[in-house]
PDB file of C-alpha atoms (C1' of nucleotides) in Angstrom:
ATOM      1  CA  UNK A   1      14.022 -17.655  18.751  1.00 47.00           C
ATOM      2  CA  UNK A   2      12.153 -17.715  15.483  1.00 44.00           C
ATOM      3  CA  UNK A   3      14.917 -19.829  14.070  1.00 46.00           C
ATOM      4  CA  UNK A   4      13.491 -20.332  10.572  1.00 45.00           C
ATOM      5  CA  UNK A   5      15.756 -23.186   9.656  1.00 45.00           C
ATOM      6  CA  UNK A   6      13.763 -24.004   6.523  1.00 46.00           C
ATOM      7  CA  UNK A   7      13.498 -27.686   7.129  1.00 45.00           C
ATOM      8  CA  UNK A   8      10.129 -28.245   5.522  1.00 48.00           C
ATOM      9  CA  UNK A   9       9.919 -28.832   1.820  1.00 50.00           C
ATOM     10  CA  UNK A  10       7.617 -26.078   0.630  1.00 51.00           C
ATOM     11  CA  UNK A  11       5.643 -24.396   3.383  1.00 63.00           C
ATOM     12  CA  UNK A  12       3.047 -21.872   2.422  1.00 71.00           C
ATOM     13  CA  UNK A  13       5.034 -19.060   3.960  1.00 73.00           C
ATOM     14  CA  UNK A  14       7.952 -19.751   1.687  1.00 75.00           C
ATOM     15  CA  UNK A  15       5.645 -19.751  -1.299  1.00 70.00           C
ATOM     16  CA  UNK A  16       4.363 -16.369  -0.325  1.00 74.00           C
ATOM     17  CA  UNK A  17       7.873 -15.034   0.023  1.00 78.00           C
ATOM     18  CA  UNK A  18       8.760 -16.265  -3.411  1.00 76.00           C
ATOM     19  CA  UNK A  19       5.648 -14.614  -4.717  1.00 79.00           C
ATOM     20  CA  UNK A  20       6.673 -11.385  -3.070  1.00 79.00           C
ATOM     21  CA  UNK A  21      10.120 -11.591  -4.567  1.00 82.00           C
ATOM     22  CA  UNK A  22       8.725 -12.418  -7.964  1.00 81.00           C
ATOM     23  CA  UNK A  23       6.487  -9.427  -7.588  1.00 82.00           C
ATOM     24  CA  UNK A  24       9.650  -7.310  -7.476  1.00 81.00           C
ATOM     25  CA  UNK A  25      11.935  -8.962  -9.983  1.00 85.00           C
ATOM     26  CA  UNK A  26       9.336 -10.755 -12.065  1.00 83.00           C
ATOM     27  CA  UNK A  27       8.366  -7.703 -14.061  1.00 87.00           C
ATOM     28  CA  UNK A  28       9.378  -6.989 -17.587  1.00 85.00           C
ATOM     29  CA  UNK A  29      12.690  -5.235 -16.958  1.00 90.00           C
ATOM     30  CA  UNK A  30      14.145  -5.796 -13.493  1.00 92.00           C
ATOM     31  CA  UNK A  31      16.060  -8.936 -14.281  1.00 88.00           C
ATOM     32  CA  UNK A  32      17.451  -7.509 -17.465  1.00 88.00           C
ATOM     33  CA  UNK A  33      18.755  -4.516 -15.529  1.00 93.00           C
ATOM     34  CA  UNK A  34      20.139  -6.604 -12.699  1.00 93.00           C
ATOM     35  CA  UNK A  35      21.933  -8.745 -15.247  1.00 89.00           C
ATOM     36  CA  UNK A  36      23.382  -5.736 -17.015  1.00 92.00           C
ATOM     37  CA  UNK A  37      24.508  -4.228 -13.753  1.00 95.00           C
ATOM     38  CA  UNK A  38      26.042  -7.542 -12.808  1.00 94.00           C
ATOM     39  CA  UNK A  39      28.754  -6.835 -15.340  1.00 92.00           C
ATOM     40  CA  UNK A  40      29.676  -3.562 -13.678  1.00 95.00           C
ATOM     41  CA  UNK A  41      28.274  -0.172 -12.764  1.00 97.00           C
ATOM     42  CA  UNK A  42      26.618   1.799 -15.517  1.00 97.00           C
ATOM     43  CA  UNK A  43      25.220   5.256 -16.067  1.00 97.00           C
ATOM     44  CA  UNK A  44      21.598   5.917 -16.831  1.00 97.00           C
ATOM     45  CA  UNK A  45      22.175   6.576 -20.498  1.00 96.00           C
ATOM     46  CA  UNK A  46      24.359   3.511 -20.873  1.00 96.00           C
ATOM     47  CA  UNK A  47      21.638   1.332 -19.414  1.00 95.00           C
ATOM     48  CA  UNK A  48      19.096   2.965 -21.664  1.00 95.00           C
ATOM     49  CA  UNK A  49      21.118   2.197 -24.772  1.00 93.00           C
ATOM     50  CA  UNK A  50      22.192  -1.189 -23.465  1.00 90.00           C
ATOM     51  CA  UNK A  51      18.643  -2.476 -23.253  1.00 88.00           C
ATOM     52  CA  UNK A  52      17.102  -0.308 -25.939  1.00 76.00           C
ATOM     53  CA  UNK A  53      13.663  -1.830 -26.024  1.00 83.00           C
ATOM     54  CA  UNK A  54      13.067  -0.094 -22.753  1.00 92.00           C
ATOM     55  CA  UNK A  55      11.581   3.366 -22.544  1.00 94.00           C
ATOM     56  CA  UNK A  56      13.199   6.070 -20.487  1.00 96.00           C
ATOM     57  CA  UNK A  57      10.234   6.074 -18.215  1.00 96.00           C
ATOM     58  CA  UNK A  58      10.357   2.366 -17.473  1.00 95.00           C
ATOM     59  CA  UNK A  59      14.101   2.457 -16.896  1.00 96.00           C
ATOM     60  CA  UNK A  60      13.640   5.172 -14.303  1.00 97.00           C
ATOM     61  CA  UNK A  61      10.735   3.435 -12.659  1.00 96.00           C
ATOM     62  CA  UNK A  62      12.400   0.041 -12.569  1.00 96.00           C
ATOM     63  CA  UNK A  63      15.649   1.457 -11.227  1.00 97.00           C
ATOM     64  CA  UNK A  64      13.728   3.259  -8.500  1.00 96.00           C
ATOM     65  CA  UNK A  65      12.054   0.035  -7.534  1.00 95.00           C
ATOM     66  CA  UNK A  66      15.329  -1.857  -7.433  1.00 96.00           C
ATOM     67  CA  UNK A  67      16.917   0.923  -5.428  1.00 96.00           C
ATOM     68  CA  UNK A  68      14.001   0.956  -3.049  1.00 95.00           C
ATOM     69  CA  UNK A  69      14.338  -2.765  -2.477  1.00 95.00           C
ATOM     70  CA  UNK A  70      18.034  -2.408  -1.780  1.00 96.00           C
ATOM     71  CA  UNK A  71      19.190  -4.314  -4.848  1.00 97.00           C
ATOM     72  CA  UNK A  72      20.735  -1.372  -6.656  1.00 97.00           C
ATOM     73  CA  UNK A  73      22.707   1.614  -5.413  1.00 98.00           C
ATOM     74  CA  UNK A  74      22.266   4.982  -7.103  1.00 97.00           C
ATOM     75  CA  UNK A  75      25.094   7.482  -6.947  1.00 97.00           C
ATOM     76  CA  UNK A  76      24.683  11.023  -8.184  1.00 97.00           C
ATOM     77  CA  UNK A  77      27.798  12.869  -9.279  1.00 95.00           C
ATOM     78  CA  UNK A  78      26.683  16.482  -9.195  1.00 90.00           C
ATOM     79  CA  UNK A  79      28.551  17.732 -12.212  1.00 90.00           C
ATOM     80  CA  UNK A  80      27.104  19.690 -15.100  1.00 87.00           C
ATOM     81  CA  UNK A  81      25.461  17.883 -16.706  1.00 90.00           C
ATOM     82  CA  UNK A  82      24.857  15.486 -13.814  1.00 93.00           C
ATOM     83  CA  UNK A  83      26.061  11.899 -13.883  1.00 96.00           C
ATOM     84  CA  UNK A  84      24.221   9.081 -12.170  1.00 98.00           C
ATOM     85  CA  UNK A  85      25.909   5.758 -11.628  1.00 98.00           C
ATOM     86  CA  UNK A  86      24.008   2.555 -10.900  1.00 98.00           C
ATOM     87  CA  UNK A  87      25.549  -0.551  -9.413  1.00 98.00           C
ATOM     88  CA  UNK A  88      24.449  -3.693  -7.660  1.00 98.00           C
ATOM     89  CA  UNK A  89      24.493  -3.786  -3.873  1.00 98.00           C
ATOM     90  CA  UNK A  90      25.649  -6.871  -2.002  1.00 97.00           C
ATOM     91  CA  UNK A  91      22.036  -7.951  -1.885  1.00 97.00           C
ATOM     92  CA  UNK A  92      21.733  -7.389  -5.595  1.00 96.00           C
ATOM     93  CA  UNK A  93      24.831  -9.458  -6.265  1.00 97.00           C
ATOM     94  CA  UNK A  94      23.534 -12.232  -4.034  1.00 96.00           C
ATOM     95  CA  UNK A  95      20.579 -12.478  -6.375  1.00 94.00           C
ATOM     96  CA  UNK A  96      22.799 -13.292  -9.313  1.00 93.00           C
ATOM     97  CA  UNK A  97      23.329 -16.931  -8.419  1.00 94.00           C
ATOM     98  CA  UNK A  98      19.610 -17.788  -8.180  1.00 92.00           C
ATOM     99  CA  UNK A  99      18.993 -15.859 -11.372  1.00 88.00           C
ATOM    100  CA  UNK A 100      21.741 -17.761 -13.114  1.00 89.00           C
ATOM    101  CA  UNK A 101      20.142 -21.047 -12.115  1.00 91.00           C
ATOM    102  CA  UNK A 102      16.862 -19.858 -13.532  1.00 87.00           C
ATOM    103  CA  UNK A 103      18.646 -18.539 -16.612  1.00 85.00           C
ATOM    104  CA  UNK A 104      20.141 -21.913 -17.308  1.00 89.00           C
ATOM    105  CA  UNK A 105      16.797 -23.624 -16.880  1.00 91.00           C
ATOM    106  CA  UNK A 106      15.233 -21.082 -19.189  1.00 88.00           C
ATOM    107  CA  UNK A 107      17.912 -21.439 -21.816  1.00 87.00           C
ATOM    108  CA  UNK A 108      17.604 -25.198 -21.739  1.00 92.00           C
ATOM    109  CA  UNK A 109      13.823 -25.407 -21.772  1.00 93.00           C
ATOM    110  CA  UNK A 110      12.425 -22.471 -23.654  1.00 90.00           C
ATOM    111  CA  UNK A 111      12.389 -24.446 -26.872  1.00 91.00           C
ATOM    112  CA  UNK A 112      10.558 -27.298 -25.157  1.00 94.00           C
ATOM    113  CA  UNK A 113       8.004 -24.866 -23.804  1.00 93.00           C
ATOM    114  CA  UNK A 114       7.554 -23.283 -27.204  1.00 90.00           C
ATOM    115  CA  UNK A 115       7.034 -26.701 -28.746  1.00 93.00           C
ATOM    116  CA  UNK A 116       4.517 -27.648 -26.074  1.00 94.00           C
ATOM    117  CA  UNK A 117       2.654 -24.433 -26.674  1.00 91.00           C
ATOM    118  CA  UNK A 118       2.563 -24.912 -30.432  1.00 92.00           C
ATOM    119  CA  UNK A 119       1.333 -28.452 -29.928  1.00 93.00           C
ATOM    120  CA  UNK A 120      -1.353 -27.344 -27.498  1.00 93.00           C
ATOM    121  CA  UNK A 121      -2.550 -24.594 -29.803  1.00 90.00           C
ATOM    122  CA  UNK A 122      -2.627 -26.948 -32.737  1.00 88.00           C
ATOM    123  CA  UNK A 123      -4.728 -29.451 -30.805  1.00 82.00           C
ATOM    124  CA  UNK A 124      -7.162 -26.884 -29.509  1.00 67.00           C
ATOM    125  CA  UNK A 125      -8.195 -24.999 -32.602  1.00 55.00           C
ATOM    126  CA  UNK A 126      -5.868 -26.138 -35.340  1.00 49.00           C
ATOM    127  CA  UNK A 127      -7.982 -28.976 -36.704  1.00 48.00           C
ATOM    128  CA  UNK A 128     -10.228 -26.721 -38.654  1.00 44.00           C
ATOM    129  CA  UNK A 129      -8.456 -26.828 -42.005  1.00 40.00           C
ATOM    130  CA  UNK A 130     -10.446 -29.970 -42.843  1.00 44.00           C
TER     131      UNK A 130
ATOM    132  CA  UNK B   1      27.523 -22.861 -36.420  1.00 46.00           C
ATOM    133  CA  UNK B   2      25.407 -20.906 -34.010  1.00 43.00           C
ATOM    134  CA  UNK B   3      26.637 -23.272 -31.384  1.00 45.00           C
ATOM    135  CA  UNK B   4      25.123 -21.533 -28.364  1.00 44.00           C
ATOM    136  CA  UNK B   5      27.317 -23.253 -25.859  1.00 44.00           C
ATOM    137  CA  UNK B   6      26.514 -20.665 -23.229  1.00 45.00           C
ATOM    138  CA  UNK B   7      30.098 -19.724 -22.572  1.00 44.00           C
ATOM    139  CA  UNK B   8      29.511 -16.017 -22.109  1.00 47.00           C
ATOM    140  CA  UNK B   9      28.444 -14.734 -18.771  1.00 50.00           C
ATOM    141  CA  UNK B  10      25.077 -13.216 -19.536  1.00 52.00           C
ATOM    142  CA  UNK B  11      24.369 -12.771 -23.238  1.00 64.00           C
ATOM    143  CA  UNK B  12      21.334 -10.827 -24.252  1.00 71.00           C
ATOM    144  CA  UNK B  13      19.683 -13.897 -25.714  1.00 73.00           C
ATOM    145  CA  UNK B  14      19.776 -15.657 -22.400  1.00 75.00           C
ATOM    146  CA  UNK B  15      18.288 -12.619 -20.740  1.00 71.00           C
ATOM    147  CA  UNK B  16      15.436 -12.646 -23.191  1.00 74.00           C
ATOM    148  CA  UNK B  17      14.817 -16.319 -22.541  1.00 77.00           C
ATOM    149  CA  UNK B  18      14.661 -15.698 -18.838  1.00 76.00           C
ATOM    150  CA  UNK B  19      12.263 -12.880 -19.481  1.00 79.00           C
ATOM    151  CA  UNK B  20      10.114 -15.207 -21.526  1.00 79.00           C
ATOM    152  CA  UNK B  21      10.121 -17.801 -18.798  1.00 82.00           C
ATOM    153  CA  UNK B  22       9.368 -15.224 -16.175  1.00 81.00           C
ATOM    154  CA  UNK B  23       6.522 -14.105 -18.356  1.00 81.00           C
ATOM    155  CA  UNK B  24       5.058 -17.588 -17.836  1.00 81.00           C
ATOM    156  CA  UNK B  25       5.841 -18.390 -14.248  1.00 85.00           C
ATOM    157  CA  UNK B  26       6.370 -14.890 -12.935  1.00 83.00           C
ATOM    158  CA  UNK B  27       2.709 -14.122 -12.618  1.00 86.00           C
ATOM    159  CA  UNK B  28       0.751 -14.039  -9.429  1.00 85.00           C
ATOM    160  CA  UNK B  29      -0.232 -17.696  -9.186  1.00 90.00           C
ATOM    161  CA  UNK B  30       1.810 -20.041 -11.370  1.00 92.00           C
ATOM    162  CA  UNK B  31       4.589 -20.686  -8.918  1.00 88.00           C
ATOM    163  CA  UNK B  32       2.180 -21.255  -6.086  1.00 88.00           C
ATOM    164  CA  UNK B  33       0.384 -23.856  -8.156  1.00 93.00           C
ATOM    165  CA  UNK B  34       3.567 -25.529  -9.347  1.00 93.00           C
ATOM    166  CA  UNK B  35       4.730 -25.750  -5.755  1.00 90.00           C
ATOM    167  CA  UNK B  36       1.447 -27.248  -4.621  1.00 92.00           C
ATOM    168  CA  UNK B  37       1.491 -29.747  -7.437  1.00 95.00           C
ATOM    169  CA  UNK B  38       5.087 -30.576  -6.555  1.00 94.00           C
ATOM    170  CA  UNK B  39       3.758 -32.365  -3.518  1.00 92.00           C
ATOM    171  CA  UNK B  40       1.543 -34.612  -5.594  1.00 95.00           C
ATOM    172  CA  UNK B  41      -1.346 -34.524  -8.021  1.00 97.00           C
ATOM    173  CA  UNK B  42      -4.436 -32.633  -6.982  1.00 97.00           C
ATOM    174  CA  UNK B  43      -7.962 -32.088  -8.188  1.00 97.00           C
ATOM    175  CA  UNK B  44      -9.311 -28.735  -9.240  1.00 97.00           C
ATOM    176  CA  UNK B  45     -11.284 -28.185  -6.077  1.00 96.00           C
ATOM    177  CA  UNK B  46      -8.401 -29.243  -3.877  1.00 96.00           C
ATOM    178  CA  UNK B  47      -6.149 -26.705  -5.540  1.00 95.00           C
ATOM    179  CA  UNK B  48      -8.839 -24.069  -5.174  1.00 95.00           C
ATOM    180  CA  UNK B  49      -9.138 -24.671  -1.458  1.00 93.00           C
ATOM    181  CA  UNK B  50      -5.399 -25.176  -1.043  1.00 91.00           C
ATOM    182  CA  UNK B  51      -4.555 -21.693  -2.268  1.00 88.00           C
ATOM    183  CA  UNK B  52      -7.779 -19.975  -1.289  1.00 75.00           C
ATOM    184  CA  UNK B  53      -6.832 -16.419  -2.131  1.00 85.00           C
ATOM    185  CA  UNK B  54      -7.201 -17.458  -5.746  1.00 92.00           C
ATOM    186  CA  UNK B  55     -10.441 -17.094  -7.635  1.00 95.00           C
ATOM    187  CA  UNK B  56     -11.900 -19.968  -9.588  1.00 97.00           C
ATOM    188  CA  UNK B  57     -11.338 -18.067 -12.758  1.00 96.00           C
ATOM    189  CA  UNK B  58      -7.662 -17.431 -12.139  1.00 96.00           C
ATOM    190  CA  UNK B  59      -7.069 -21.035 -11.142  1.00 97.00           C
ATOM    191  CA  UNK B  60      -8.567 -22.202 -14.408  1.00 97.00           C
ATOM    192  CA  UNK B  61      -6.651 -19.679 -16.459  1.00 97.00           C
ATOM    193  CA  UNK B  62      -3.344 -20.313 -14.757  1.00 96.00           C
ATOM    194  CA  UNK B  63      -3.731 -24.079 -15.034  1.00 97.00           C
ATOM    195  CA  UNK B  64      -4.501 -23.720 -18.723  1.00 96.00           C
ATOM    196  CA  UNK B  65      -1.375 -21.677 -19.200  1.00 95.00           C
ATOM    197  CA  UNK B  66       0.757 -24.185 -17.343  1.00 96.00           C
ATOM    198  CA  UNK B  67      -0.778 -27.018 -19.308  1.00 97.00           C
ATOM    199  CA  UNK B  68      -0.200 -25.167 -22.546  1.00 95.00           C
ATOM    200  CA  UNK B  69       3.448 -24.683 -21.701  1.00 95.00           C
ATOM    201  CA  UNK B  70       3.846 -28.350 -20.897  1.00 96.00           C
ATOM    202  CA  UNK B  71       4.485 -27.879 -17.187  1.00 97.00           C
ATOM    203  CA  UNK B  72       1.266 -29.447 -15.964  1.00 97.00           C
ATOM    204  CA  UNK B  73      -0.729 -32.434 -17.178  1.00 98.00           C
ATOM    205  CA  UNK B  74      -4.502 -32.373 -16.983  1.00 97.00           C
ATOM    206  CA  UNK B  75      -6.406 -35.630 -16.748  1.00 97.00           C
ATOM    207  CA  UNK B  76     -10.162 -35.790 -16.988  1.00 97.00           C
ATOM    208  CA  UNK B  77     -11.913 -38.716 -15.364  1.00 96.00           C
ATOM    209  CA  UNK B  78     -15.309 -38.716 -17.014  1.00 91.00           C
ATOM    210  CA  UNK B  79     -17.406 -39.731 -14.052  1.00 91.00           C
ATOM    211  CA  UNK B  80     -20.459 -37.948 -12.774  1.00 87.00           C
ATOM    212  CA  UNK B  81     -19.676 -35.439 -11.514  1.00 90.00           C
ATOM    213  CA  UNK B  82     -16.435 -35.214 -13.482  1.00 93.00           C
ATOM    214  CA  UNK B  83     -13.043 -35.354 -11.797  1.00 96.00           C
ATOM    215  CA  UNK B  84     -10.020 -33.521 -13.135  1.00 98.00           C
ATOM    216  CA  UNK B  85      -6.566 -34.334 -11.844  1.00 98.00           C
ATOM    217  CA  UNK B  86      -3.618 -32.029 -12.244  1.00 98.00           C
ATOM    218  CA  UNK B  87      -0.009 -33.086 -11.885  1.00 98.00           C
ATOM    219  CA  UNK B  88       3.428 -31.868 -12.840  1.00 98.00           C
ATOM    220  CA  UNK B  89       5.009 -33.145 -16.037  1.00 98.00           C
ATOM    221  CA  UNK B  90       8.699 -33.996 -16.199  1.00 97.00           C
ATOM    222  CA  UNK B  91       9.314 -30.487 -17.423  1.00 97.00           C
ATOM    223  CA  UNK B  92       7.307 -29.107 -14.535  1.00 97.00           C
ATOM    224  CA  UNK B  93       9.293 -31.163 -12.068  1.00 97.00           C
ATOM    225  CA  UNK B  94      12.544 -29.989 -13.619  1.00 97.00           C
ATOM    226  CA  UNK B  95      11.481 -26.486 -12.737  1.00 94.00           C
ATOM    227  CA  UNK B  96      11.319 -27.327  -9.070  1.00 93.00           C
ATOM    228  CA  UNK B  97      15.056 -27.149  -8.455  1.00 94.00           C
ATOM    229  CA  UNK B  98      15.476 -23.628  -9.873  1.00 92.00           C
ATOM    230  CA  UNK B  99      12.393 -22.538  -8.004  1.00 88.00           C
ATOM    231  CA  UNK B 100      13.767 -23.975  -4.792  1.00 90.00           C
ATOM    232  CA  UNK B 101      16.957 -21.974  -5.241  1.00 91.00           C
ATOM    233  CA  UNK B 102      14.899 -18.858  -5.716  1.00 87.00           C
ATOM    234  CA  UNK B 103      12.710 -19.838  -2.787  1.00 85.00           C
ATOM    235  CA  UNK B 104      15.690 -20.077  -0.522  1.00 90.00           C
ATOM    236  CA  UNK B 105      16.974 -16.729  -1.645  1.00 91.00           C
ATOM    237  CA  UNK B 106      13.549 -15.246  -1.113  1.00 88.00           C
ATOM    238  CA  UNK B 107      13.171 -16.753   2.328  1.00 88.00           C
ATOM    239  CA  UNK B 108      16.570 -15.477   3.356  1.00 92.00           C
ATOM    240  CA  UNK B 109      16.268 -11.982   1.941  1.00 93.00           C
ATOM    241  CA  UNK B 110      12.665 -10.891   2.036  1.00 90.00           C
ATOM    242  CA  UNK B 111      13.150  -9.311   5.422  1.00 91.00           C
ATOM    243  CA  UNK B 112      16.191  -7.420   4.159  1.00 94.00           C
ATOM    244  CA  UNK B 113      14.212  -6.191   1.194  1.00 93.00           C
ATOM    245  CA  UNK B 114      11.366  -5.128   3.412  1.00 91.00           C
ATOM    246  CA  UNK B 115      13.760  -3.236   5.632  1.00 93.00           C
ATOM    247  CA  UNK B 116      15.396  -1.555   2.654  1.00 94.00           C
ATOM    248  CA  UNK B 117      12.011  -0.525   1.381  1.00 91.00           C
ATOM    249  CA  UNK B 118      10.905   0.879   4.709  1.00 92.00           C
ATOM    250  CA  UNK B 119      14.159   2.781   4.972  1.00 93.00           C
ATOM    251  CA  UNK B 120      13.813   4.131   1.456  1.00 93.00           C
ATOM    252  CA  UNK B 121      10.253   5.222   2.040  1.00 90.00           C
ATOM    253  CA  UNK B 122      11.183   6.869   5.319  1.00 87.00           C
ATOM    254  CA  UNK B 123      13.955   8.822   3.668  1.00 81.00           C
ATOM    255  CA  UNK B 124      11.868   9.929   0.723  1.00 66.00           C
ATOM    256  CA  UNK B 125       8.749  11.328   2.332  1.00 55.00           C
ATOM    257  CA  UNK B 126       8.954  10.321   5.960  1.00 50.00           C
ATOM    258  CA  UNK B 127      10.724  13.418   7.298  1.00 48.00           C
ATOM    259  CA  UNK B 128       7.558  15.427   7.465  1.00 45.00           C
ATOM    260  CA  UNK B 129       6.607  14.714  11.067  1.00 40.00           C
ATOM    261  CA  UNK B 130       8.984  17.473  12.223  1.00 45.00           C
TER     262      UNK B 130
ATOM    263  C1'  DC C   1      22.192  14.049 -19.004  1.00 60.90           C
ATOM    264  C1'  DT C   2      18.730  12.480 -15.996  1.00 60.90           C
ATOM    265  C1'  DG C   3      14.689  12.661 -14.765  1.00 60.90           C
ATOM    266  C1'  DT C   4       9.224  13.979 -14.037  1.00 60.90           C
ATOM    267  C1'  DA C   5       4.301  14.605 -15.600  1.00 60.90           C
ATOM    268  C1'  DT C   6       0.472  13.564 -18.460  1.00 60.90           C
ATOM    269  C1'  DC C   7      -2.264  10.965 -21.296  1.00 60.90           C
ATOM    270  C1'  DC C   8      -3.656   6.643 -23.102  1.00 60.90           C
ATOM    271  C1'  DA C   9      -3.953   1.779 -24.755  1.00 60.90           C
ATOM    272  C1'  DA C  10      -3.481  -2.983 -23.341  1.00 60.90           C
ATOM    273  C1'  DC C  11      -3.341  -6.493 -20.228  1.00 60.90           C
ATOM    274  C1'  DT C  12      -4.509  -8.602 -15.736  1.00 60.90           C
ATOM    275  C1'  DT C  13      -7.521  -9.736 -12.077  1.00 60.90           C
ATOM    276  C1'  DG C  14     -11.745 -10.298  -9.455  1.00 60.90           C
ATOM    277  C1'  DA C  15     -16.869 -10.667  -8.692  1.00 60.90           C
ATOM    278  C1'  DT C  16     -20.724 -12.588 -10.315  1.00 60.90           C
ATOM    279  C1'  DA C  17     -23.713 -15.422 -12.788  1.00 60.90           C
ATOM    280  C1'  DC C  18     -24.450 -19.265 -15.617  1.00 60.90           C
ATOM    281  C1'  DT C  19     -23.584 -24.247 -17.905  1.00 60.90           C
ATOM    282  C1'  DG C  20     -22.758 -29.429 -18.623  1.00 60.90           C
TER     283       DG C  20
ATOM    284  C1'  DC D   1     -17.433 -30.605  -9.677  1.00 60.90           C
ATOM    285  C1'  DA D   2     -15.250 -28.110 -13.183  1.00 60.90           C
ATOM    286  C1'  DG D   3     -15.470 -24.546 -16.245  1.00 60.90           C
ATOM    287  C1'  DT D   4     -17.089 -20.452 -19.157  1.00 60.90           C
ATOM    288  C1'  DA D   5     -18.901 -15.641 -19.996  1.00 60.90           C
ATOM    289  C1'  DT D   6     -19.374 -10.982 -18.919  1.00 60.90           C
ATOM    290  C1'  DC D   7     -18.309  -6.827 -16.836  1.00 60.90           C
ATOM    291  C1'  DA D   8     -15.842  -3.576 -13.863  1.00 60.90           C
ATOM    292  C1'  DA D   9     -11.574  -2.092 -11.749  1.00 60.90           C
ATOM    293  C1'  DG D  10      -6.792  -1.836 -11.182  1.00 60.90           C
ATOM    294  C1'  DT D  11      -2.190  -2.113 -12.963  1.00 60.90           C
ATOM    295  C1'  DT D  12       1.344  -1.831 -16.427  1.00 60.90           C
ATOM    296  C1'  DG D  13       3.805   0.029 -20.120  1.00 60.90           C
ATOM    297  C1'  DG D  14       4.658   3.334 -23.930  1.00 60.90           C
ATOM    298  C1'  DA D  15       4.706   8.072 -26.296  1.00 60.90           C
ATOM    299  C1'  DT D  16       5.310  12.538 -25.695  1.00 60.90           C
ATOM    300  C1'  DA D  17       6.440  16.833 -23.719  1.00 60.90           C
ATOM    301  C1'  DC D  18       8.698  19.284 -20.306  1.00 60.90           C
ATOM    302  C1'  DA D  19      12.305  20.492 -16.338  1.00 60.90           C
ATOM    303  C1'  DG D  20      16.641  20.947 -13.454  1.00 60.90           C
TER     304       DG D  20
END
DNA sequence: CTGTATCCAACTTGATACTG
DNA sequence: CAGTATCAAGTTGGATACAG
C-alpha cells in the first residue's frame, strides 16, 4: 500500500518535499560542507579552514543540522584535546549525485543568469544617464 | 588559459556557483513557481490561487526575481483589466531537469530525513520522561 | 580543539491597505 | 486584475567572549 510510484509529472506533494529538502540544504553553507565532506572525512578545524568564509558558529550550527537530518555522521574521539570527525552518511552520499547535476547546471548557466540580471537592471533604472 | 573544463571533482568555484544559484532558487517559493510554470504559462491570479499559501506580495517579488534572472518571461496584455502572463524561458525550462533530479531525491528521502530528525531529537532531549 | 552563549545587524516574510 | 507601500515579526548570520 501507499506505493508512491511517482508517475505524475510534478504533483504538489513532490513540490512540497523539494521545498522541505531545500529548506535543509538550501541555506548558505550546507551544500558547501556536504561537498567538502564528499571528498573524505574531516575534522572540525579542517572544515573551518577549508571553507574560511564561514564563522565557527555557523559551521557548528550547520553541522548539527546536517547531523540531525542524517546526512552527516559526527564521531568524537575523546582524547585531550578532543577530536571530532565528520563524514557523510550513506544518505549524505546519495545526495551527491543530485547536487552534482545542479552544480553542472549552475556552472553552465550562472553567467547567463548574471547577464540577464545586468540586462534587467539596465532596462529598469539604467536609462537615466540621458 | 583559465580553461575551466570542469575536470576536477568539486572545485571551490563550482561550489560558489551552486551557492549563488541556490541563493536564487533556494528560497521558499521560486521552485514551486518554476514547477507550476513548467506545466504551461499562467496568469498572476492563477499562480496565486495555484499555490495559495503564498501571499500576493511574495508572488510578485519572487516572479520579479525569476524574471530578472531570465528564468521567467512576463507578458503584459494591456486590456482592461490588464492580463499578465508568466511562462518559463528556455533557461527556465533547462532548469527543470536538475530540479526533477532533486525532486526525485527529495521524494525518496524525505521520510528518511524525517525519521533521522525524530531520532536525533529523541536522543538529545527526549529521555526526560523517565 | 571543539564547542556554547550573548548580543546585534540585516534580510526575509506576512498582513494590511492602497493604486492604476 | 495586478501591483506597490508600509509596518511588524521572525529568521539568519556574524562578532565576540567564554567553557570543557
